[in-house]
Amino acid sequence: MQSYSEFFINGQWLTPASQATIDVYNPANNKVCARVPAANNEDVDKAIAAAYQAFPAWSGTKSGQRRQFILAIADEMQNRFDDLVAAISDSMGCPRELTKDIQVQGSIDAFRAFADMTSFVDEYSSKDGVMECKSAVGVCVLINPWNYPLSQLVGKLGPALATGSTVVVKPAEQTPLQDIILAEIIEKVGLPAGVFNLITGYGNQIGERLCSHPFVDMVSFTGSTAAGIKVAESAASTVKRVCQELGGKSPFIITPDADLEAAVRYGVEDVMLNSGQTCCALTRMLVPASKYQQVVTLAKQVAEENTVGDPLDADSTMGPLSSKLQQQRVLQYIKSGIEEGATLVTGGTYIPEQLSEGAYVMPTIFADVTNDMKIAREEIFGPVLCIIAYQNIDQAISIANDTDYGLSSSVYAGDSKSALKIARQIRAGQCYIQGSYFNTSAPFGGFKQSGNGREWGEEGLREFIEIQSIITD
Ligand code: NAD
C-alpha cells in the first residue's frame, strides 16, 4: 500500500496541519491501495496563500516561458506514463489497457496542446478608441471528480497555466494518486513555487473554504449537480467566477433511415465505456417505434460482447465501478427501473460469484422505458442504457429536450445534413453526429443544469481570462 503524508504547497512537500487521512480503495477487490492526508481549513489557507503570492510573477511571465513549462510537464507525464496508468486504474477501476488510451495518453496529448495557446492572452484588439486586452483570471481553485481524473485535471490546469493563472488543485477523495504524481512532475520540472498547489481532502469538509476564500478569483468545478450548486453558493458572497461542469442524461436520436447496426453499436459502446461513468454518456437511446424490436435485439448483442472483469486482465473491456457506494447507487436505479415497469433486456442486479468482492455491475439495458421514469430522468452514472420509442422526429426532439440536463447529445441519421438539422434543435452543449467521438478542440459544457461555462478549445481558454478595456480617447 502506498502512503502519502504531505501536500505540495509553494513548491515544497509540507506536513499537513490536519492529522486526518483518507483511505483510497481499489474497487476491483475493495482493499485499501493507498492512504493520503485529508486537509483541513488551515491547509486550504496555506495553499491559497501560496497561489496568491505566486500570481503576480507568474502572470507576468512571457508566453514562451509558460509554453516551455507546459511542454516539460507533458514530456515528464509521458515518462511517468505507467505510474499514471496504475494510479488511475487501481483507484477507480478502469481496465489498464483502456486506461492507457482513454485516461492517460489522450490527457497528455490534450495537455501538450495548451503549449501552443500561451500567446492567446497577449492578443489584443484596438478599435474606435478602445484597446481590448486580456489578463489572467487570477487564483483558481480546481475541483475534480473521479471518473476521468487526469483528463479533468488537465482540462483545467492546461488553460490556467497557459494564460498565467495560479492554482490550488483538489482531486476527488477516491482518486488523488494521479494528482500527486503530477505534483512530483511539477516539482521536477521546476515550475515556480506556488503556481501549482495540491491538497487532498473531502469536498464536504473543505469545499466551503476553498470556494469562499477571498483570495480566490475563480472556481472551476467538475462533479455532480448537487455539489456544483453548493460550490456556486459558497463562491457567491465574494463574487467569484464559477465554471461548473456537471451531470447529464444525454439523448441519442436514431432516425428511421440511419444505418441501424452502426448506430446501435455506437450508442451501446458509448454508454458502456468506463463502466458507464462518463458525464456525457448517451444514456437515453431514442428510436423509431417501427424499428424498436430490431434495435433492442442489436443492443443486447453489443452489450453482451463486453468482458467484465479484473482491470489487470488484458481481456477486460469493463472493470468495476469506482466504489462499492457507486455500485449500490447503480443497483438501486436498476431495481427502480424494474419496479417502474421497464423491461430488463440484459444485465440487472445479478453479479457473478467471481466478481462479488469488487464494485462490479453488468452491462444493463432497459427497453420499454418512458421518459418520465426515474431511470430516464436521473443520472445513473453506471452501465445502464434506456431505450425509448418515438413516433416521429418532432416527438424525438421533444423527448430529447425533456430533461433538466443539457450536457451532450447525438444524432445518427441517413446522412449528415439531416443529422445536423436535428442537432441544431437539441438544447445541449454538444451534439455528436453520425458516430463521431470526443474531441478536445470542441468546447465542452452544459446547457440547463449541466453547468455553466466551457472547457477545452478556445472557449475553454476564455474561461480563464479577464478582459481589460483601455480607453484611449
Ligand atoms: P461529486 O460532486 O460528489 O464530487 C466531485 C468533487 O467535488 C470531489 O472532488 C468532491 O470532493 C467535491 N465536492 C463535494 N462536495 C463539495 C462541496 N460542497 N464543495 C466543494 N467541493 C465539493 O461528484 P462525483 O460523484 O465525484 O462525480 C460524479 C459526477 O460528476 C456526476 O454527476 C458526473 O456527471 C459529473 N461529471 C461531470 C463532468 C462534466 O464535465 N460535466 C465530467 C465528469 C463528471
Coordinates of C-alpha atoms and ligand atoms in Angstrom, one line a residue:
M1 CA 0.0 0.0 0.0
Q2 CA 1.3 3.5 -0.9
S3 CA 1.2 6.0 1.9
Y4 CA 1.5 9.8 1.4
S5 CA 1.7 12.2 4.2
E6 CA 2.3 15.6 2.7
F7 CA 0.7 18.3 0.5
F8 CA 2.5 20.1 -2.3
I9 CA 2.3 23.8 -1.4
N10 CA 4.5 26.6 -2.5
G11 CA 6.9 24.3 -4.3
Q12 CA 7.5 22.1 -1.2
W13 CA 6.1 19.0 0.3
L14 CA 4.6 20.2 3.6
T15 CA 3.3 18.3 6.6
P16 CA -0.5 18.9 6.9
A17 CA -2.0 20.9 9.8
S18 CA -4.7 18.2 9.8
Q19 CA -4.0 14.7 11.2
A20 CA -6.8 13.1 9.3
T21 CA -6.3 10.7 6.4
I22 CA -8.3 9.2 3.5
D23 CA -8.1 5.5 2.6
V24 CA -8.1 5.0 -1.2
Y25 CA -9.8 1.8 -2.2
N26 CA -9.2 -0.4 -5.2
P27 CA -12.8 -1.1 -6.4
A28 CA -11.7 -4.3 -8.1
N29 CA -11.2 -6.0 -4.7
N30 CA -12.4 -3.4 -2.2
K31 CA -9.0 -3.3 -0.5
V32 CA -7.2 -0.1 0.6
C33 CA -4.5 0.6 -2.0
A34 CA -3.2 4.0 -0.7
R35 CA -3.6 6.5 2.1
V36 CA -3.4 10.3 1.7
P37 CA -3.9 13.2 4.1
A38 CA -7.2 14.9 4.4
A39 CA -6.8 18.6 4.5
N40 CA -8.5 21.0 7.0
N41 CA -9.2 24.7 6.5
E42 CA -5.7 25.7 7.8
D43 CA -4.2 23.6 5.0
V44 CA -6.6 25.2 2.5
D45 CA -5.5 28.7 3.6
K46 CA -1.8 27.8 3.2
A47 CA -2.3 26.5 -0.3
I48 CA -4.4 29.5 -1.4
A49 CA -1.9 32.0 0.2
A50 CA 0.9 30.3 -1.9
A51 CA -1.1 30.6 -5.1
Y52 CA -2.0 34.2 -4.3
Q53 CA 1.7 35.2 -3.7
A54 CA 2.8 33.5 -6.8
F55 CA 0.3 35.1 -9.1
P56 CA 1.9 38.5 -9.9
A57 CA 5.2 37.0 -11.1
W58 CA 3.6 34.0 -12.9
S59 CA 1.1 36.1 -14.8
G60 CA 3.9 38.4 -15.8
T61 CA 6.0 35.7 -17.4
K62 CA 6.4 35.6 -21.2
S63 CA 4.1 33.3 -23.1
G64 CA 7.2 31.5 -24.4
Q65 CA 8.3 30.6 -20.9
R66 CA 4.9 29.2 -20.0
R67 CA 4.9 27.2 -23.2
Q68 CA 8.3 25.6 -22.2
F69 CA 6.9 24.7 -18.8
I70 CA 3.8 23.1 -20.3
L71 CA 5.9 21.1 -22.8
A72 CA 8.3 20.0 -20.0
I73 CA 5.4 18.8 -17.8
A74 CA 3.9 16.9 -20.8
D75 CA 7.2 15.2 -21.5
E76 CA 7.6 14.2 -17.9
M77 CA 4.0 12.9 -17.9
Q78 CA 4.9 10.7 -20.8
N79 CA 7.9 9.4 -18.8
R80 CA 5.6 8.6 -15.9
F81 CA 3.0 7.0 -18.2
D82 CA 3.0 3.6 -16.4
D83 CA 2.7 5.2 -13.0
L84 CA -0.2 7.4 -14.1
V85 CA -2.0 4.3 -15.6
A86 CA -1.6 2.3 -12.4
A87 CA -2.7 5.2 -10.2
I88 CA -5.9 5.7 -12.1
S89 CA -6.8 2.1 -12.8
D90 CA -6.1 1.0 -9.2
S91 CA -8.2 3.7 -7.6
M92 CA -11.2 3.9 -10.0
G93 CA -11.3 0.5 -11.7
C94 CA -10.9 1.3 -15.4
P95 CA -9.2 -1.6 -17.1
R96 CA -5.5 -0.9 -17.5
E97 CA -5.4 -1.4 -21.3
L98 CA -8.3 1.1 -21.7
T99 CA -6.8 3.4 -19.1
K100 CA -3.7 3.8 -21.3
D101 CA -5.8 5.1 -24.1
I102 CA -8.9 6.9 -22.7
Q103 CA -7.5 8.1 -19.4
V104 CA -3.8 8.8 -19.9
Q105 CA -2.4 9.2 -23.4
G106 CA -5.3 11.4 -24.5
S107 CA -4.8 13.6 -21.4
I108 CA -1.1 14.0 -22.1
D109 CA -1.8 14.9 -25.7
A110 CA -4.5 17.4 -24.7
F111 CA -2.3 19.0 -22.1
R112 CA 0.6 19.3 -24.6
A113 CA -1.7 21.2 -27.0
F114 CA -2.1 24.0 -24.4
A115 CA 1.6 24.9 -25.0
D116 CA 0.5 26.4 -28.4
M117 CA -2.1 28.5 -26.7
T118 CA 0.0 30.6 -24.3
S119 CA 0.1 33.6 -26.5
F120 CA -3.7 33.9 -26.6
V121 CA -3.5 36.2 -23.5
D122 CA -1.1 38.5 -25.3
E123 CA -3.6 39.1 -28.2
Y124 CA -5.5 42.4 -28.2
S125 CA -7.6 44.4 -30.4
S126 CA -7.8 48.2 -30.9
K127 CA -10.8 49.9 -32.5
D128 CA -12.8 53.1 -32.1
G129 CA -10.5 54.4 -29.3
V130 CA -10.8 51.2 -27.3
M131 CA -8.0 48.8 -26.7
E132 CA -9.3 45.4 -25.6
C133 CA -6.7 43.4 -23.7
K134 CA -6.6 40.1 -21.9
S135 CA -5.4 39.3 -18.4
A136 CA -5.1 36.0 -16.5
V137 CA -8.1 35.5 -14.2
G138 CA -6.0 35.1 -11.0
V139 CA -6.0 32.4 -8.3
C140 CA -8.0 29.4 -9.4
V141 CA -9.4 26.5 -7.3
L142 CA -9.7 23.4 -9.5
I143 CA -12.0 20.7 -8.0
N144 CA -12.5 17.4 -9.9
P145 CA -14.4 14.1 -9.7
W146 CA -13.1 10.5 -10.1
N147 CA -14.3 9.2 -13.4
Y148 CA -11.6 10.7 -15.8
P149 CA -9.4 12.2 -13.1
L150 CA -6.4 13.1 -15.2
S151 CA -8.3 14.4 -18.2
Q152 CA -10.5 16.6 -16.0
L153 CA -7.4 17.9 -14.2
V154 CA -5.5 18.8 -17.4
G155 CA -8.7 20.4 -18.9
K156 CA -8.5 23.0 -16.2
L157 CA -4.7 23.1 -15.4
G158 CA -3.8 23.5 -19.1
P159 CA -5.7 26.7 -19.7
A160 CA -4.8 28.1 -16.2
L161 CA -1.1 27.7 -16.8
A162 CA -1.3 28.8 -20.4
T163 CA -3.0 32.0 -19.6
G164 CA -0.9 32.8 -16.5
S165 CA -3.1 31.9 -13.5
T166 CA -2.0 30.0 -10.4
V167 CA -3.9 27.1 -9.0
V168 CA -5.0 25.1 -5.9
V169 CA -5.9 21.6 -7.0
K170 CA -8.3 19.3 -5.1
P171 CA -8.9 15.9 -6.6
A172 CA -11.8 13.6 -5.7
E173 CA -11.2 11.8 -2.4
Q174 CA -11.5 8.5 -4.3
T175 CA -8.7 9.3 -6.9
P176 CA -6.0 11.5 -5.6
L177 CA -3.0 9.5 -6.8
Q178 CA -2.5 10.9 -10.4
D179 CA -2.6 14.4 -9.0
I180 CA 0.2 13.5 -6.5
I181 CA 2.2 12.2 -9.5
L182 CA 1.6 15.4 -11.3
A183 CA 2.8 17.4 -8.3
E184 CA 6.0 15.3 -8.4
I185 CA 6.4 16.1 -12.1
I186 CA 5.8 19.8 -11.5
E187 CA 8.5 19.8 -8.7
K188 CA 10.9 18.0 -11.1
V189 CA 10.4 20.5 -14.0
G190 CA 10.9 23.4 -11.6
L191 CA 7.6 25.3 -12.1
P192 CA 7.9 28.4 -10.0
A193 CA 6.9 27.9 -6.3
G194 CA 3.2 28.5 -5.6
V195 CA 2.0 28.3 -9.2
F196 CA 0.6 24.7 -8.7
N197 CA -0.5 23.7 -5.2
L198 CA -2.1 20.3 -4.3
I199 CA -4.2 19.4 -1.3
T200 CA -6.2 16.2 -0.9
G201 CA -9.3 16.2 1.2
Y202 CA -13.1 15.7 1.4
G203 CA -15.1 18.2 -0.6
N204 CA -17.9 18.4 2.0
Q205 CA -15.3 19.4 4.7
I206 CA -13.0 21.9 2.9
G207 CA -15.2 22.8 -0.2
E208 CA -16.8 25.7 1.5
R209 CA -13.4 27.3 2.5
L210 CA -11.9 26.6 -0.9
C211 CA -14.8 28.2 -2.8
S212 CA -15.4 31.2 -0.5
H213 CA -11.8 32.3 0.3
P214 CA -11.4 36.0 -0.6
F215 CA -8.0 35.4 -2.4
V216 CA -9.6 33.1 -4.9
D217 CA -10.8 34.6 -8.2
M218 CA -12.3 31.6 -9.9
V219 CA -13.5 28.1 -9.1
S220 CA -13.5 25.5 -11.9
F221 CA -15.6 22.6 -10.7
T222 CA -16.5 19.3 -12.3
G223 CA -18.8 16.9 -10.4
S224 CA -22.4 16.3 -9.5
T225 CA -25.1 19.0 -10.0
A226 CA -25.8 18.9 -6.2
A227 CA -22.2 19.7 -5.3
G228 CA -21.9 22.2 -8.1
I229 CA -24.8 24.2 -6.6
K230 CA -23.0 24.2 -3.2
V231 CA -19.8 25.5 -4.9
A232 CA -21.7 28.3 -6.6
E233 CA -23.4 29.2 -3.3
S234 CA -20.1 29.3 -1.4
A235 CA -18.5 31.4 -4.2
A236 CA -21.3 33.9 -4.4
S237 CA -20.6 36.1 -1.5
T238 CA -17.2 37.1 -2.9
V239 CA -18.4 37.2 -6.5
K240 CA -16.1 34.7 -8.0
R241 CA -16.2 33.4 -11.5
V242 CA -17.6 29.8 -11.3
C243 CA -17.3 27.3 -14.1
Q244 CA -19.5 24.2 -13.5
E245 CA -19.2 21.0 -15.5
L246 CA -22.0 18.9 -14.0
G247 CA -24.1 15.9 -14.7
G248 CA -26.0 14.7 -17.8
K249 CA -28.8 12.5 -19.2
S250 CA -27.9 12.8 -22.8
P251 CA -30.2 11.7 -25.6
F252 CA -29.2 9.8 -28.7
I253 CA -31.7 10.1 -31.6
I254 CA -31.5 7.3 -34.2
T255 CA -33.7 8.2 -37.3
P256 CA -35.6 5.5 -39.3
D257 CA -33.2 5.8 -42.3
A258 CA -30.0 5.5 -40.2
D259 CA -27.6 2.6 -40.5
L260 CA -29.2 0.8 -37.6
E261 CA -26.4 -1.6 -36.8
A262 CA -23.7 1.0 -36.8
A263 CA -25.9 3.4 -34.8
V264 CA -26.8 0.9 -32.1
R265 CA -23.3 -0.3 -31.8
Y266 CA -22.0 3.2 -31.4
G267 CA -24.7 4.1 -28.8
V268 CA -24.2 1.0 -26.6
E269 CA -20.4 1.2 -26.7
D270 CA -20.7 4.8 -25.7
V271 CA -22.7 4.1 -22.6
M272 CA -20.7 1.1 -21.5
L273 CA -17.3 2.9 -21.9
N274 CA -15.6 3.4 -18.5
S275 CA -18.4 1.3 -16.9
G276 CA -21.0 4.0 -17.7
Q277 CA -19.2 6.6 -15.6
T278 CA -19.0 9.3 -18.3
C279 CA -20.9 12.5 -17.7
C280 CA -21.7 12.9 -21.4
A281 CA -22.8 9.3 -21.9
L282 CA -25.7 8.9 -24.3
T283 CA -27.9 7.1 -21.8
R284 CA -31.3 7.7 -23.5
M285 CA -31.5 6.0 -26.9
L286 CA -34.5 7.4 -28.8
V287 CA -35.5 5.0 -31.6
P288 CA -38.4 4.9 -34.1
A289 CA -41.2 2.7 -32.9
S290 CA -41.1 0.9 -36.3
K291 CA -37.6 -0.3 -35.6
Y292 CA -37.9 -0.9 -31.9
Q293 CA -37.5 -4.6 -31.7
Q294 CA -34.6 -4.7 -34.1
V295 CA -32.8 -2.1 -32.0
V296 CA -33.4 -3.9 -28.8
T297 CA -32.0 -7.2 -30.3
L298 CA -28.9 -5.4 -31.6
A299 CA -28.3 -3.5 -28.3
K300 CA -28.5 -6.7 -26.3
Q301 CA -26.0 -8.4 -28.6
V302 CA -23.5 -5.5 -28.4
A303 CA -23.8 -5.1 -24.6
E304 CA -23.2 -8.8 -24.1
E305 CA -19.9 -8.7 -26.2
N306 CA -18.3 -7.0 -23.2
T307 CA -16.0 -8.8 -20.9
V308 CA -16.5 -7.6 -17.4
G309 CA -13.6 -8.4 -15.2
D310 CA -10.4 -7.6 -13.3
P311 CA -8.8 -4.3 -14.6
L312 CA -5.4 -6.1 -14.7
D313 CA -6.7 -8.6 -17.2
A314 CA -6.0 -7.5 -20.7
D315 CA -9.3 -9.1 -21.9
S316 CA -11.5 -7.0 -19.7
T317 CA -13.4 -4.3 -21.5
M318 CA -15.3 -3.2 -18.4
G319 CA -13.9 -3.0 -14.9
P320 CA -15.8 -2.4 -11.7
L321 CA -17.5 0.9 -10.9
S322 CA -15.4 3.4 -8.9
S323 CA -16.6 2.2 -5.4
K324 CA -18.9 -0.1 -3.6
L325 CA -21.0 3.0 -2.8
Q326 CA -21.4 3.8 -6.5
Q327 CA -22.2 0.1 -7.2
Q328 CA -25.0 0.2 -4.6
R329 CA -26.4 3.5 -6.1
V330 CA -26.5 2.0 -9.6
L331 CA -28.1 -1.3 -8.4
Q332 CA -30.8 0.8 -6.7
Y333 CA -31.5 2.5 -10.0
I334 CA -31.7 -0.8 -11.8
K335 CA -34.2 -2.0 -9.2
S336 CA -36.2 1.2 -9.6
G337 CA -36.3 0.6 -13.4
I338 CA -37.7 -2.9 -12.9
E339 CA -40.3 -1.6 -10.4
E340 CA -41.4 1.1 -12.7
G341 CA -42.2 -1.4 -15.4
A342 CA -39.2 -1.1 -17.8
T343 CA -38.2 -4.4 -19.5
L344 CA -34.8 -5.7 -18.4
V345 CA -33.2 -6.8 -21.7
T346 CA -29.8 -7.8 -20.3
G347 CA -27.7 -7.3 -17.1
G348 CA -29.5 -6.3 -14.0
T349 CA -28.7 -6.8 -10.3
Y350 CA -27.0 -10.2 -10.8
I351 CA -23.2 -10.2 -10.2
P352 CA -21.2 -13.3 -11.0
E353 CA -19.7 -15.0 -7.9
Q354 CA -16.1 -14.4 -9.1
L355 CA -16.7 -10.7 -9.2
S356 CA -18.5 -10.4 -5.9
E357 CA -15.7 -8.7 -4.0
G358 CA -15.4 -5.8 -6.4
A359 CA -17.8 -3.0 -7.3
Y360 CA -19.0 -4.6 -10.5
V361 CA -22.3 -4.0 -12.3
M362 CA -23.1 -5.9 -15.5
P363 CA -23.9 -4.0 -18.7
T364 CA -27.6 -3.3 -18.4
I365 CA -30.2 -2.4 -21.0
F366 CA -33.8 -1.4 -20.3
A367 CA -36.4 -1.4 -23.1
D368 CA -40.0 -0.1 -22.9
V369 CA -38.7 3.0 -21.0
T370 CA -40.8 6.1 -20.9
N371 CA -39.2 9.5 -20.4
D372 CA -41.0 10.0 -17.1
M373 CA -39.4 7.0 -15.4
K374 CA -36.7 7.7 -12.8
I375 CA -34.1 5.8 -14.8
A376 CA -34.8 8.2 -17.8
R377 CA -34.7 11.4 -15.7
E378 CA -31.8 10.9 -13.2
E379 CA -28.2 10.5 -13.9
I380 CA -27.3 6.9 -13.0
F381 CA -23.6 7.0 -13.7
G382 CA -23.3 3.3 -14.4
P383 CA -23.5 0.9 -17.3
V384 CA -27.3 1.3 -17.9
L385 CA -28.9 2.2 -21.2
C386 CA -32.6 3.2 -21.5
I387 CA -34.3 2.6 -24.9
I388 CA -37.2 4.9 -25.6
A389 CA -39.6 4.7 -28.6
Y390 CA -40.8 7.7 -30.6
Q391 CA -43.4 8.1 -33.3
N392 CA -41.9 10.9 -35.3
I393 CA -38.9 13.2 -35.3
D394 CA -40.6 16.1 -33.7
Q395 CA -41.6 13.8 -30.8
A396 CA -38.0 12.5 -30.6
I397 CA -36.6 16.1 -30.4
S398 CA -39.2 16.9 -27.7
I399 CA -38.3 13.8 -25.6
A400 CA -34.6 14.6 -26.1
N401 CA -35.1 18.1 -24.7
D402 CA -37.4 17.0 -21.9
T403 CA -34.7 16.8 -19.3
D404 CA -33.2 19.0 -16.6
Y405 CA -29.8 18.4 -18.2
G406 CA -28.2 19.6 -21.4
L407 CA -24.6 18.3 -21.5
S408 CA -24.4 16.2 -24.6
S409 CA -26.5 14.6 -27.3
S410 CA -26.1 12.6 -30.5
V411 CA -27.9 12.1 -33.8
Y412 CA -27.5 9.2 -36.2
A413 CA -29.5 9.9 -39.4
G414 CA -29.5 8.7 -43.0
D415 CA -27.0 11.5 -43.8
S416 CA -25.0 14.3 -42.1
K417 CA -27.2 17.1 -43.5
S418 CA -30.4 15.7 -41.9
A419 CA -28.4 14.8 -38.7
L420 CA -27.2 18.4 -38.4
K421 CA -30.8 19.8 -38.8
I422 CA -31.9 17.7 -35.9
A423 CA -28.7 18.5 -33.8
R424 CA -29.5 22.2 -34.0
Q425 CA -32.8 21.7 -32.3
I426 CA -31.4 19.9 -29.3
R427 CA -30.7 22.0 -26.2
A428 CA -27.3 20.6 -25.2
G429 CA -23.7 21.8 -25.2
Q430 CA -22.5 19.2 -27.6
C431 CA -24.0 17.0 -30.3
Y432 CA -22.1 14.1 -31.9
I433 CA -23.5 13.3 -35.3
Q434 CA -23.1 10.2 -37.4
G435 CA -21.0 8.3 -34.9
S436 CA -18.3 11.0 -34.1
Y437 CA -16.1 10.9 -31.0
F438 CA -14.9 13.2 -28.2
N439 CA -12.7 15.9 -29.5
T440 CA -10.6 18.1 -27.1
S441 CA -10.8 21.0 -29.6
A442 CA -14.5 21.2 -29.2
P443 CA -15.8 23.4 -26.4
F444 CA -17.4 21.2 -23.8
G445 CA -20.0 22.2 -21.2
G446 CA -23.7 22.2 -20.4
F447 CA -27.0 23.9 -21.1
K448 CA -29.5 24.0 -18.2
Q449 CA -28.5 22.1 -15.1
S450 CA -25.5 20.5 -16.7
G451 CA -23.4 23.6 -15.9
N452 CA -22.0 27.0 -16.7
G453 CA -19.0 27.8 -18.9
R454 CA -16.9 25.7 -21.2
E455 CA -13.8 23.6 -21.1
W456 CA -11.5 22.7 -24.0
G457 CA -10.9 24.6 -27.2
E458 CA -10.6 28.4 -27.3
E459 CA -13.7 28.8 -25.3
G460 CA -12.0 26.8 -22.5
L461 CA -9.2 29.3 -22.5
R462 CA -11.6 32.3 -22.4
E463 CA -12.9 31.0 -19.0
F464 CA -9.5 31.8 -17.5
I465 CA -9.3 35.3 -19.0
E466 CA -10.4 38.7 -17.7
I467 CA -10.9 41.4 -20.4
Q468 CA -9.5 44.8 -19.7
S469 CA -10.6 47.8 -21.8
I470 CA -8.1 50.6 -22.2
I471 CA -10.0 53.7 -23.5
T472 CA -7.6 55.8 -25.4
D473 CA -9.7 58.8 -26.4
Ligands
NAD1 P1 -19.2 14.9 -6.5 O1 -19.9 16.1 -6.9 O2 -19.6 14.1 -5.3 O3 -17.6 15.2 -6.3 C1 -16.9 15.9 -7.2 C2 -15.8 16.7 -6.5 O4 -16.5 17.7 -5.7 C3 -15.0 15.9 -5.5 O5 -13.7 16.4 -5.5 C4 -15.6 16.3 -4.2 O6 -14.7 16.2 -3.1 C5 -16.0 17.7 -4.4 N1 -17.1 18.2 -3.5 C6 -18.1 17.6 -3.0 N2 -18.9 18.4 -2.2 C7 -18.3 19.7 -2.4 C8 -18.6 20.9 -1.9 N3 -19.7 21.1 -1.1 N4 -17.8 22.0 -2.2 C9 -16.8 21.8 -3.0 N5 -16.4 20.6 -3.5 C10 -17.2 19.5 -3.2 O7 -19.2 14.1 -7.8 P2 -18.6 12.6 -8.1 O8 -19.6 11.6 -7.6 O9 -17.2 12.6 -7.7 O10 -18.6 12.6 -9.7 C11 -19.7 12.2 -10.5 C12 -20.4 13.4 -11.0 O11 -19.5 14.3 -11.8 C13 -21.5 13.0 -12.0 O12 -22.7 13.7 -11.7 C14 -20.9 13.4 -13.3 O13 -21.9 13.7 -14.3 C15 -20.2 14.6 -13.0 N6 -19.2 14.9 -14.0 C16 -19.3 15.9 -14.9 C17 -18.4 16.1 -15.9 C18 -18.6 17.3 -16.8 O14 -17.6 17.7 -17.4 N7 -19.7 17.9 -17.0 C19 -17.3 15.3 -16.0 C20 -17.2 14.2 -15.2 C21 -18.1 14.0 -14.2

